[in-house]
PDB file of C-alpha atoms and ligand atoms in Angstrom:
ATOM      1  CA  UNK X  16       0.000   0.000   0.000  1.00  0.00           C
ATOM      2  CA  UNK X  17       2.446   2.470   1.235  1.00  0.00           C
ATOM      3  CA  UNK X  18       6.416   2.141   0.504  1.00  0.00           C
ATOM      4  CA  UNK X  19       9.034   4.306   1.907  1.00  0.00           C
ATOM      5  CA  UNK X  20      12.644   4.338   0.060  1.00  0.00           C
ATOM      6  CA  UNK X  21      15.110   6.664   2.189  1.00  0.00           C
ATOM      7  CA  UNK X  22      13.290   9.630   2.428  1.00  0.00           C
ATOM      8  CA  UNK X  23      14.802  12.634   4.179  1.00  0.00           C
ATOM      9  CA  UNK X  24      13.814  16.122   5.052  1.00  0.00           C
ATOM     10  CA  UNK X  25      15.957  18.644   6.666  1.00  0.00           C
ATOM     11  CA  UNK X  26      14.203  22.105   8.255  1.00  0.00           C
ATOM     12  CA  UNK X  27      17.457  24.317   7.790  1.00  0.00           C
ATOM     13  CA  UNK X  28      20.078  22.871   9.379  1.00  0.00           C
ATOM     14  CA  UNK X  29      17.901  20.361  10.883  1.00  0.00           C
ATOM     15  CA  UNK X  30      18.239  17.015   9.711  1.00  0.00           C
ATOM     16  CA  UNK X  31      14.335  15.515  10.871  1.00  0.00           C
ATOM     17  CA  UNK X  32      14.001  12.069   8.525  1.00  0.00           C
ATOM     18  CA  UNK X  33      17.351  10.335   7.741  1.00  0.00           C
ATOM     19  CA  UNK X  34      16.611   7.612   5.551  1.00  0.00           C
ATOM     20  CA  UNK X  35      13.378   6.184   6.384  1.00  0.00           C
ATOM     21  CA  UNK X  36      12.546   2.650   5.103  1.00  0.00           C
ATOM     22  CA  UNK X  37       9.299   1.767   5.343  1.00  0.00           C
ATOM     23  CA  UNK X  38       6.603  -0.932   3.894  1.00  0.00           C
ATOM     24  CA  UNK X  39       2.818  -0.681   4.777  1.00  0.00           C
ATOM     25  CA  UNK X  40       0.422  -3.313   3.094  1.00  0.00           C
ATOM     26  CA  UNK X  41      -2.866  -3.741   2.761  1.00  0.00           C
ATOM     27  CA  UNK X  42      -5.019  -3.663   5.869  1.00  0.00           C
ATOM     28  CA  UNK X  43      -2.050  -3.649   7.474  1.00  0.00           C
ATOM     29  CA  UNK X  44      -2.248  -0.882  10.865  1.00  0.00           C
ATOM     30  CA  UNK X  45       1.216   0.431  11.746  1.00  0.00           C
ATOM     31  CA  UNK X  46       1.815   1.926  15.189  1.00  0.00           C
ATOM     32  CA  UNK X  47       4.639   4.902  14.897  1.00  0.00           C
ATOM     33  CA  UNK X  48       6.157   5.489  18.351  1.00  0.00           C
ATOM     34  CA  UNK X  49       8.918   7.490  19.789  1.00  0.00           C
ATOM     35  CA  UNK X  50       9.786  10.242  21.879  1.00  0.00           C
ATOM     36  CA  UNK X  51       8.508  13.625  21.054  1.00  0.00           C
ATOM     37  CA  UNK X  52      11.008  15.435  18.697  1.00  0.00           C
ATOM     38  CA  UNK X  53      11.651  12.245  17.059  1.00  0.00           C
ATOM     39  CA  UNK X  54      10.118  12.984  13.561  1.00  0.00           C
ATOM     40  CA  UNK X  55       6.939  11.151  13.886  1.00  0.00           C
ATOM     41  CA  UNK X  56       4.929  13.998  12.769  1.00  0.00           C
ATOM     42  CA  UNK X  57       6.935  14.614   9.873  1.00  0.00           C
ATOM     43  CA  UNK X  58       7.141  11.759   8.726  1.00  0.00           C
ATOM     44  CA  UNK X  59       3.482  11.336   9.029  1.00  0.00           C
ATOM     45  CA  UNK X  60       3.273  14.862   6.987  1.00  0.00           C
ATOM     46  CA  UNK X  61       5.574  13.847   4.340  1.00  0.00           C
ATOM     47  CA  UNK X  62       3.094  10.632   3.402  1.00  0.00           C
ATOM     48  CA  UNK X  63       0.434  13.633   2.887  1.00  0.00           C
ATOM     49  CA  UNK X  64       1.941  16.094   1.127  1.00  0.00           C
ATOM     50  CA  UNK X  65       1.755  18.367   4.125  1.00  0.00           C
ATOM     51  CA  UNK X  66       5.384  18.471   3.767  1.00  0.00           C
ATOM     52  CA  UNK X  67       7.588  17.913   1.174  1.00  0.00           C
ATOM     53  CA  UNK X  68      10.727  15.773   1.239  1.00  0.00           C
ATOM     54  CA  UNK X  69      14.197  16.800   0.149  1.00  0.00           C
ATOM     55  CA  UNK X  70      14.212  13.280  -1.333  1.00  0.00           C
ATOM     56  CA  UNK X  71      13.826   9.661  -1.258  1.00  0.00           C
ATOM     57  CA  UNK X  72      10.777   7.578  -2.836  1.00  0.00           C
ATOM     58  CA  UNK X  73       7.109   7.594  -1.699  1.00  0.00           C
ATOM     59  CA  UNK X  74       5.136   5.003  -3.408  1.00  0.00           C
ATOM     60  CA  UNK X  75       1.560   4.570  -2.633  1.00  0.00           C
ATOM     61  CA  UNK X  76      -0.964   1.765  -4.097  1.00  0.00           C
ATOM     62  CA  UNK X  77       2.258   0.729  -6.773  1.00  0.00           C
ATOM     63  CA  UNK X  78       2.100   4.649  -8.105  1.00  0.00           C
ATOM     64  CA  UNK X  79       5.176   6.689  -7.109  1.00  0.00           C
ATOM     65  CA  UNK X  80       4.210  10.053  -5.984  1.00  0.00           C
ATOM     66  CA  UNK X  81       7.236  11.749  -5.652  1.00  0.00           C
ATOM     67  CA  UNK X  82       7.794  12.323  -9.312  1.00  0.00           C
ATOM     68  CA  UNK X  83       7.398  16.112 -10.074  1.00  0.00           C
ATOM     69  CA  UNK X  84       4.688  15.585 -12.398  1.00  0.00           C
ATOM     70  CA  UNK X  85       2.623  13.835  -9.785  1.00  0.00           C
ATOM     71  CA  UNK X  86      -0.611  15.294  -8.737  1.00  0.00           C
ATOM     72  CA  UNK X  87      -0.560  16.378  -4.916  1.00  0.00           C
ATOM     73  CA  UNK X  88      -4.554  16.221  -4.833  1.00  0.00           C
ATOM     74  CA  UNK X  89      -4.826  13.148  -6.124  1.00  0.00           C
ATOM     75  CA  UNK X  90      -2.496  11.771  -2.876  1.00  0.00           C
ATOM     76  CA  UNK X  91      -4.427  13.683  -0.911  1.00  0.00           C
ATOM     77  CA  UNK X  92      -7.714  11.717  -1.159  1.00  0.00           C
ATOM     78  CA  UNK X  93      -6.471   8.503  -0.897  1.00  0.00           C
ATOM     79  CA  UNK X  94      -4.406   9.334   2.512  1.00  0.00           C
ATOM     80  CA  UNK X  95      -6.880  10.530   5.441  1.00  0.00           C
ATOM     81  CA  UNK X  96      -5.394  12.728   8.086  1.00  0.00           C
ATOM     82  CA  UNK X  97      -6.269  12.926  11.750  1.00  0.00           C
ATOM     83  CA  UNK X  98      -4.671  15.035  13.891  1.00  0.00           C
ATOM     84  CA  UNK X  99      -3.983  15.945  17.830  1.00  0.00           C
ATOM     85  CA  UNK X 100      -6.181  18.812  17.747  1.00  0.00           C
ATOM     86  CA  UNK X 101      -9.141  18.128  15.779  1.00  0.00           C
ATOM     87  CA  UNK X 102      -9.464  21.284  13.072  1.00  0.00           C
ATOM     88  CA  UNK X 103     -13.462  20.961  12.733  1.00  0.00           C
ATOM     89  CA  UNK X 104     -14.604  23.937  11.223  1.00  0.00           C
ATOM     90  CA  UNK X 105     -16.681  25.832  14.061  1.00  0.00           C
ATOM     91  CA  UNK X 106     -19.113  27.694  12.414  1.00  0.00           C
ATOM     92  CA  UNK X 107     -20.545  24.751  10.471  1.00  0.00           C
ATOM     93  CA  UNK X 108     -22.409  21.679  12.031  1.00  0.00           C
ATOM     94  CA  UNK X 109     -21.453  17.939  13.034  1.00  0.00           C
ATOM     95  CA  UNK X 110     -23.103  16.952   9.805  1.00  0.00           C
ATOM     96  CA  UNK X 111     -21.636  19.869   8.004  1.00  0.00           C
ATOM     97  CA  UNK X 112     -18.373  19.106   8.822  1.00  0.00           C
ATOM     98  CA  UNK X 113     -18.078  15.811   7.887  1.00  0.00           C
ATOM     99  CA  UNK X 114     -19.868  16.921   4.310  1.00  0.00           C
ATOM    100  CA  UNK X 115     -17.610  19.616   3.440  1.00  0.00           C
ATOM    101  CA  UNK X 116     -14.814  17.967   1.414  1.00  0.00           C
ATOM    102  CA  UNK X 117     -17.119  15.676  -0.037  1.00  0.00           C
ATOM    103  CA  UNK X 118     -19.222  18.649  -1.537  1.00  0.00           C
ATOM    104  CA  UNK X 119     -16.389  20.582  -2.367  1.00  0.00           C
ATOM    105  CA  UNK X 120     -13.483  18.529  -3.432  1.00  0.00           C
ATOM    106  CA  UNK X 121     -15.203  15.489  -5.146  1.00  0.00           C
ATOM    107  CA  UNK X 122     -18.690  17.636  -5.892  1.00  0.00           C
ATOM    108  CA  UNK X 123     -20.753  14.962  -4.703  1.00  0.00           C
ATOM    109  CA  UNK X 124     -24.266  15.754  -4.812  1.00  0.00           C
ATOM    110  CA  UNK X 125     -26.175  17.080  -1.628  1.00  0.00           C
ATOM    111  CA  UNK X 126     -28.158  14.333  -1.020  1.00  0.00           C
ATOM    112  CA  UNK X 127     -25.486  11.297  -1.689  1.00  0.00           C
ATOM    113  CA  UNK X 128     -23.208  13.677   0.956  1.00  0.00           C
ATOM    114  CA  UNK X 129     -25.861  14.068   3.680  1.00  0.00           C
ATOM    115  CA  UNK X 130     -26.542  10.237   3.146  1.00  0.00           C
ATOM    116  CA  UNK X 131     -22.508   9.614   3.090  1.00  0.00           C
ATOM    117  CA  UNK X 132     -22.390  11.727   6.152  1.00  0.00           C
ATOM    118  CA  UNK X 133     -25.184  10.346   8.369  1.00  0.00           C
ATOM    119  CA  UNK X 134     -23.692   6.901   7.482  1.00  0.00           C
ATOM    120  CA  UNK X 135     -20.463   7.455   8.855  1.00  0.00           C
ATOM    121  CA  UNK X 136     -21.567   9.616  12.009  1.00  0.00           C
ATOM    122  CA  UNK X 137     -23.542   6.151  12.608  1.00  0.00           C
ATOM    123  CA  UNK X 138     -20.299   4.442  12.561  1.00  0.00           C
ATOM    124  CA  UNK X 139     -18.139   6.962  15.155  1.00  0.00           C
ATOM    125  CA  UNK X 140     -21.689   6.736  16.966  1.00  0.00           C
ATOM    126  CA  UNK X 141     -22.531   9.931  16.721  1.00  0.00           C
ATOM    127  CA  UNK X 142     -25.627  10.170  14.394  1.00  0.00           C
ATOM    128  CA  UNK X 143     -27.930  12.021  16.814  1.00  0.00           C
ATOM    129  CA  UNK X 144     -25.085  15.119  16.952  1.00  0.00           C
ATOM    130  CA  UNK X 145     -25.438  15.893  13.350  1.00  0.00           C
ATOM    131  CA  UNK X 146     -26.990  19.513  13.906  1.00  0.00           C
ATOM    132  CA  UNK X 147     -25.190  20.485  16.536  1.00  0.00           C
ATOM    133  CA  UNK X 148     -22.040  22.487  16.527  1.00  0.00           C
ATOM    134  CA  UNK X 149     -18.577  21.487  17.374  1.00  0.00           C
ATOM    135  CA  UNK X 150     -18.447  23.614  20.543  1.00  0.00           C
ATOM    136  CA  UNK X 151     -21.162  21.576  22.090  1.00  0.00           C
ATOM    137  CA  UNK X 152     -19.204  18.421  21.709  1.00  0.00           C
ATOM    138  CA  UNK X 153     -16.931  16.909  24.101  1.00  0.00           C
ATOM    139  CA  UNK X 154     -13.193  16.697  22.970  1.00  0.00           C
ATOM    140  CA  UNK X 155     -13.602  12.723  22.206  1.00  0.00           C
ATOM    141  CA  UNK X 156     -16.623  13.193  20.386  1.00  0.00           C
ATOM    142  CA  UNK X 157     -15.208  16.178  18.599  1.00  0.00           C
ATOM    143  CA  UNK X 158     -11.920  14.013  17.400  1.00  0.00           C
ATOM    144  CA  UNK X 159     -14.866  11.485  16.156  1.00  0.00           C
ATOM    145  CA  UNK X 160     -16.406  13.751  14.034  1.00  0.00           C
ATOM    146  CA  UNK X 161     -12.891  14.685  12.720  1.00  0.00           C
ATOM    147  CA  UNK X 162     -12.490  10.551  11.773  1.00  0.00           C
ATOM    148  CA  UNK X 163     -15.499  10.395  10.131  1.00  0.00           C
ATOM    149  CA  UNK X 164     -14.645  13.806   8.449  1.00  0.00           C
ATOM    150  CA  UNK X 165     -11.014  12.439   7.280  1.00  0.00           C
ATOM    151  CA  UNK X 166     -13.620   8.818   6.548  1.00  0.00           C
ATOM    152  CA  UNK X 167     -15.854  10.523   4.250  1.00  0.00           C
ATOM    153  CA  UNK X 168     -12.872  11.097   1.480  1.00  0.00           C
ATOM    154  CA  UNK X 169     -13.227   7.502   0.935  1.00  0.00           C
ATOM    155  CA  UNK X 170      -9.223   7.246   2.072  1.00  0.00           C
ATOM    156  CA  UNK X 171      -7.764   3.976   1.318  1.00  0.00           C
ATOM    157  CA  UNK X 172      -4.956   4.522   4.053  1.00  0.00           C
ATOM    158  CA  UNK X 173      -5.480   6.544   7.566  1.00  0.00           C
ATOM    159  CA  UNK X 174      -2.443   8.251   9.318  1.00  0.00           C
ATOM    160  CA  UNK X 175      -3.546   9.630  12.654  1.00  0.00           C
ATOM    161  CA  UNK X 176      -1.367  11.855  14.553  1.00  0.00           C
ATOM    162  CA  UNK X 177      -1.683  11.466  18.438  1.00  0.00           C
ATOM    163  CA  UNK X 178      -5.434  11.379  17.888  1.00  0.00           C
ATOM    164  CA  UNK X 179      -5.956  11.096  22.196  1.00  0.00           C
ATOM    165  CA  UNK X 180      -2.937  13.713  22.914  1.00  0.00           C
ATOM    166  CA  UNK X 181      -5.112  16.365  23.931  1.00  0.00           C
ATOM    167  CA  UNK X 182      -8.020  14.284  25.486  1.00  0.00           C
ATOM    168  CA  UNK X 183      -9.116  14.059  29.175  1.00  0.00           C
ATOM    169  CA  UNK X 184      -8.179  10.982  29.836  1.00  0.00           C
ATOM    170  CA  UNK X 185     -11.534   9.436  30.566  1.00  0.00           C
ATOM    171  CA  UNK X 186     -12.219  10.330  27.416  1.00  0.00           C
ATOM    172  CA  UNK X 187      -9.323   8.560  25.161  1.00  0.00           C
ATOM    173  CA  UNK X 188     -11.417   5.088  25.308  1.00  0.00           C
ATOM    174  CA  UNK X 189     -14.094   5.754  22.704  1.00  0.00           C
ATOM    175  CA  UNK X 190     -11.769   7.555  20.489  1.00  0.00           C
ATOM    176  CA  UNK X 191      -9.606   4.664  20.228  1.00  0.00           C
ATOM    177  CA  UNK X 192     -12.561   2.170  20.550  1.00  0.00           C
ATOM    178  CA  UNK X 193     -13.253   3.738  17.384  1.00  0.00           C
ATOM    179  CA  UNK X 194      -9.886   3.177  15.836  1.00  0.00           C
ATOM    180  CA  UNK X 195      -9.450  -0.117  16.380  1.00  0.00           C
ATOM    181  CA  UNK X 196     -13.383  -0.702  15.244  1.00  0.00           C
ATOM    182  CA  UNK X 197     -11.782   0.844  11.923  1.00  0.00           C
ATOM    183  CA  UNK X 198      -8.579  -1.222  12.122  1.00  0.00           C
ATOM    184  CA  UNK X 199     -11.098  -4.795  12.203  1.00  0.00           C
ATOM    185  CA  UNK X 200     -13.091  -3.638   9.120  1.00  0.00           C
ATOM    186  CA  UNK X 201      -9.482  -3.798   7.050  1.00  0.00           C
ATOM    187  CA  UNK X 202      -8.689  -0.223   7.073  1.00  0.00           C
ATOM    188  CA  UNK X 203      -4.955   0.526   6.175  1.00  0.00           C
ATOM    189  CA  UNK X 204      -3.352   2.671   8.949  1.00  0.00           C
ATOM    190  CA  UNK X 205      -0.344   4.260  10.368  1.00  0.00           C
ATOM    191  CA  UNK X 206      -0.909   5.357  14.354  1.00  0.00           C
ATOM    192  CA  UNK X 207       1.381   7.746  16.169  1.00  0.00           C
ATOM    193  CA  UNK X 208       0.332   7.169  19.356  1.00  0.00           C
ATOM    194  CA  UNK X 209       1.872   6.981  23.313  1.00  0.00           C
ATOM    195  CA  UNK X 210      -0.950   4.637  23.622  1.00  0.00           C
ATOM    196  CA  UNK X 211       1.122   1.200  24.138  1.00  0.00           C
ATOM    197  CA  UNK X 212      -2.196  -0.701  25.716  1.00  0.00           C
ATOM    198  CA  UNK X 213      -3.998   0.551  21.685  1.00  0.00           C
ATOM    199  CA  UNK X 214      -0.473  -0.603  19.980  1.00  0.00           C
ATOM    200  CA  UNK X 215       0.141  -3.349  21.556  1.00  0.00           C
ATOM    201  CA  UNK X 216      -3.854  -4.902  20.962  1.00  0.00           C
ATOM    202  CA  UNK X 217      -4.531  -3.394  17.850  1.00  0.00           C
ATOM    203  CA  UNK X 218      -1.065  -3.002  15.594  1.00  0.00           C
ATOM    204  CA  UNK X 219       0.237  -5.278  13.476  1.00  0.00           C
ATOM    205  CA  UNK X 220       3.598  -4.171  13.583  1.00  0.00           C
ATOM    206  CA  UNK X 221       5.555  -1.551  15.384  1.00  0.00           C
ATOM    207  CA  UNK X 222       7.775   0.969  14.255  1.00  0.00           C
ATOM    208  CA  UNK X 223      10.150   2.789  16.607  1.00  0.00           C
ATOM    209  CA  UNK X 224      11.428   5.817  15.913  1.00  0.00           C
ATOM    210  CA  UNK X 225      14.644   7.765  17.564  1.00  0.00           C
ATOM    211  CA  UNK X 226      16.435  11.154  16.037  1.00  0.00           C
ATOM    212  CA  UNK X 227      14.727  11.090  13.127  1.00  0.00           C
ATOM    213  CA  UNK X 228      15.536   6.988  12.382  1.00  0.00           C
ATOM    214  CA  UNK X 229      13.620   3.961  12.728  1.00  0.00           C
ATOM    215  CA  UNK X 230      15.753   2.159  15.042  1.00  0.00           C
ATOM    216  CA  UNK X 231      13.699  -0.929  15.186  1.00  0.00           C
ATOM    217  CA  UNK X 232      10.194  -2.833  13.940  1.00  0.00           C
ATOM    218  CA  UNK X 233       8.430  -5.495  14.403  1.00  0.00           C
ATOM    219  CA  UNK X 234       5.120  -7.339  15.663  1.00  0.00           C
ATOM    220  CA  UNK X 235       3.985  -5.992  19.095  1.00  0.00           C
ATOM    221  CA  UNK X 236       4.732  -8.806  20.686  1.00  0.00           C
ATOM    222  CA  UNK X 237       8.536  -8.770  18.936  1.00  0.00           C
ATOM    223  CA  UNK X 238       9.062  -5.356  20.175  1.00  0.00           C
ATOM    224  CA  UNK X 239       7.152  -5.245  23.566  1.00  0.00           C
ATOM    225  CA  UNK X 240       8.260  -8.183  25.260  1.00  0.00           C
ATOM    226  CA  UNK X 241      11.391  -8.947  23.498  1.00  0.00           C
ATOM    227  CA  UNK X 242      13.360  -5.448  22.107  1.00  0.00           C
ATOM    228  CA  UNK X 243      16.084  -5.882  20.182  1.00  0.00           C
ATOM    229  CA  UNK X 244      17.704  -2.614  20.631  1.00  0.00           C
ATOM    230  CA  UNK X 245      19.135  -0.719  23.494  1.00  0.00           C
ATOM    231  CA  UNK X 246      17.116   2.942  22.398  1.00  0.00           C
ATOM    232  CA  UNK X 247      14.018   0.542  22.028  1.00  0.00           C
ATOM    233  CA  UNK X 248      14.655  -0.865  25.637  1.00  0.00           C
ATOM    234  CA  UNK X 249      15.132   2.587  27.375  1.00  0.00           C
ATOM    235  CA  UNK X 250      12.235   3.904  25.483  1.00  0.00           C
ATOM    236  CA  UNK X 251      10.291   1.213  26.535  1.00  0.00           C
ATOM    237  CA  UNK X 252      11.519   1.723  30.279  1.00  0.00           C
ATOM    238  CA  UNK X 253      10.623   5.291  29.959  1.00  0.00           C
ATOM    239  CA  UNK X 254       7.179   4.782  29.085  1.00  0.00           C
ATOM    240  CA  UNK X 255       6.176   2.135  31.920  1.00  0.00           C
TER     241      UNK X 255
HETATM  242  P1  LIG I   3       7.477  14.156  16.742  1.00  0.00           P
HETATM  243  O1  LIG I   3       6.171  14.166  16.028  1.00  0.00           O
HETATM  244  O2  LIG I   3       8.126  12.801  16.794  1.00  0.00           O
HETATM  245  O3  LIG I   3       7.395  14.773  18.096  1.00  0.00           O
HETATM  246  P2  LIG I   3       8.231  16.131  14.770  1.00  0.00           P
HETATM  247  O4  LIG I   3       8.194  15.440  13.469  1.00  0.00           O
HETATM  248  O5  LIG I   3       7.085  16.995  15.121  1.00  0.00           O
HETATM  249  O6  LIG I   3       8.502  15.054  15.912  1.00  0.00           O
HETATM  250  O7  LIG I   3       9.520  17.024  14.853  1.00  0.00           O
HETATM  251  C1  LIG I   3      10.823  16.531  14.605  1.00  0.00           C
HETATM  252  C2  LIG I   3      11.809  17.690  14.707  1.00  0.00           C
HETATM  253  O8  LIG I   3      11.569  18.603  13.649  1.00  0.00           O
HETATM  254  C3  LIG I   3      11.683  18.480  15.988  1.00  0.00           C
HETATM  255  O9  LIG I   3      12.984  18.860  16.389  1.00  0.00           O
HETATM  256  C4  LIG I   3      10.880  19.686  15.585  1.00  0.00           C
HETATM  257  O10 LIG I   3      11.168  20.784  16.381  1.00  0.00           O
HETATM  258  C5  LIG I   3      11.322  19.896  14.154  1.00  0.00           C
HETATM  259  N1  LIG I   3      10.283  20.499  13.305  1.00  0.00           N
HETATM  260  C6  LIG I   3       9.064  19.964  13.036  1.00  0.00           C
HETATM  261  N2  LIG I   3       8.370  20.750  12.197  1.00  0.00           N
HETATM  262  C7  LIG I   3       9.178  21.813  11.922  1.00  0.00           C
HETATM  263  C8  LIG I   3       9.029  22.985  11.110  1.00  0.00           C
HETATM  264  N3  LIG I   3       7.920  23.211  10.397  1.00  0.00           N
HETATM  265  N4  LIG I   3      10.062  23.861  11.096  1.00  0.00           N
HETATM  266  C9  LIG I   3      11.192  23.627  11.787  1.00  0.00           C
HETATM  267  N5  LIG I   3      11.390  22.550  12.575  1.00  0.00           N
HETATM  268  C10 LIG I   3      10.410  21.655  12.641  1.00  0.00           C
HETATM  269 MG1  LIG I   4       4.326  14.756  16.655  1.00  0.00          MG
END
């Protein structure tokens, strides 16, 4: 689905991605992890677009993107984005929201959008909020809306960017509840989480990240209970 040939970016002097290797497949979910500063994001914002690499190869469903004459857009709807803080737009409703890029970006009709929309609110289990605005929503039902939002592009591959970061914690549960309900219907996705309880249940294979390298990978129960590396183990130490 998604393959990664030495890809670097540099901001200035910076050196943030130093040749990252990496191989997604289908229905495959990936959990990214590392300490902060560590390049997660980036790398995360490289795979959209939101950045753009110095170089290296990005190759996603067999096309390679990277080439000059490839269209940015195109990437864009087949790679859904969620991020820490949720973007909704505020002065448009639940419903509204989850419409917009839909409407605007593939001109889907009204109706098929509002149907589209009500669907997938049903799925994050929020079809009675449709009409109501962001600001009445609690934080874990706002970062639904923005899944179902990112869902309604019809994305073959999810990347979600600490999606519980800035959650009360009593509230983390149905947003990854939600995830992993995603993750059993085949949905290709990459996680950067601190969640090691979600990574560990739902991943299928780990990726560790340290200074802007992926130290180690492996299944969760390859890197959790047996690490092969000593940044992996300290990590791991730190975290418990
Ligand atoms: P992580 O998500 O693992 O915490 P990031 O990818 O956000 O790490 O950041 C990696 C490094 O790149 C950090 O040192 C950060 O300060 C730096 N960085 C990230 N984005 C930018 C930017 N737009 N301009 C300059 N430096 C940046
Ligand atoms: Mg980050």
């Amino acid at each position: 689905m998604i393959k990664v040939e030495k890809l670097n970016k540099s901001f200035g002097d910076l050196h943030v991605l130093k040749d990252i290797d990496m191989t997604v497949y289908e229905s495959e979910v990936v959990c990214l992890i590392g300490a902060s500063g560590s390049g997660k994001s980036t790398l995360l914002r490289c795979l959209n677009f939101l950045e753009k690499r110095d170089n290296g190869k990005i190759v996603i469903e067999g096309e390679e993107v990277t080439k000059e004459s490839h269209d940015i857009n195109e990437v864009r709807q087949k790679v859904g984005m969620v991020f820490q803080h949720f973007h909704l737009f505020p002065h448009k409703t639940v419903l509204g929201n989850v419409i917009e890029a839909p409407l605007m970006v593939k001109k889907m009709k009204k109706e098929q959008a509002v149907q589209l929309g009500k669907d997938l609110l049903k799925k994050v289990g929020l079809e009675d909020k449709a009409d109501v605005y962001p600001s009445k929503l609690s934080g874990g039902q706002k970062q639904r809306v923005a899944i179902a939002r990112a869902l309604a592009m019809e994305p073959d591959i999810m990347l979600f960017d600490e999606p519980t970061s800035a959650l009360d914690p009593e509230l983390v549960g149905e947003v990854l509840e939600t995830m992993k309900q995603l993750a059993e219907e085949g949905k290709t996705m990459i996680v950067v989480t601190h969640e090691m309880g979600f990574a560990r249940e739902v991943a299928d294979s780990i990726v560790y990240m340290h200074e802007g390298r992926i130290v180690e990978k492996g299944t969760p129960d390859e890197f959790f209970d047996n690490p092969k590396e000593e940044r992996s183990k300290e990590f791991l130490m730190s975290t418990t």
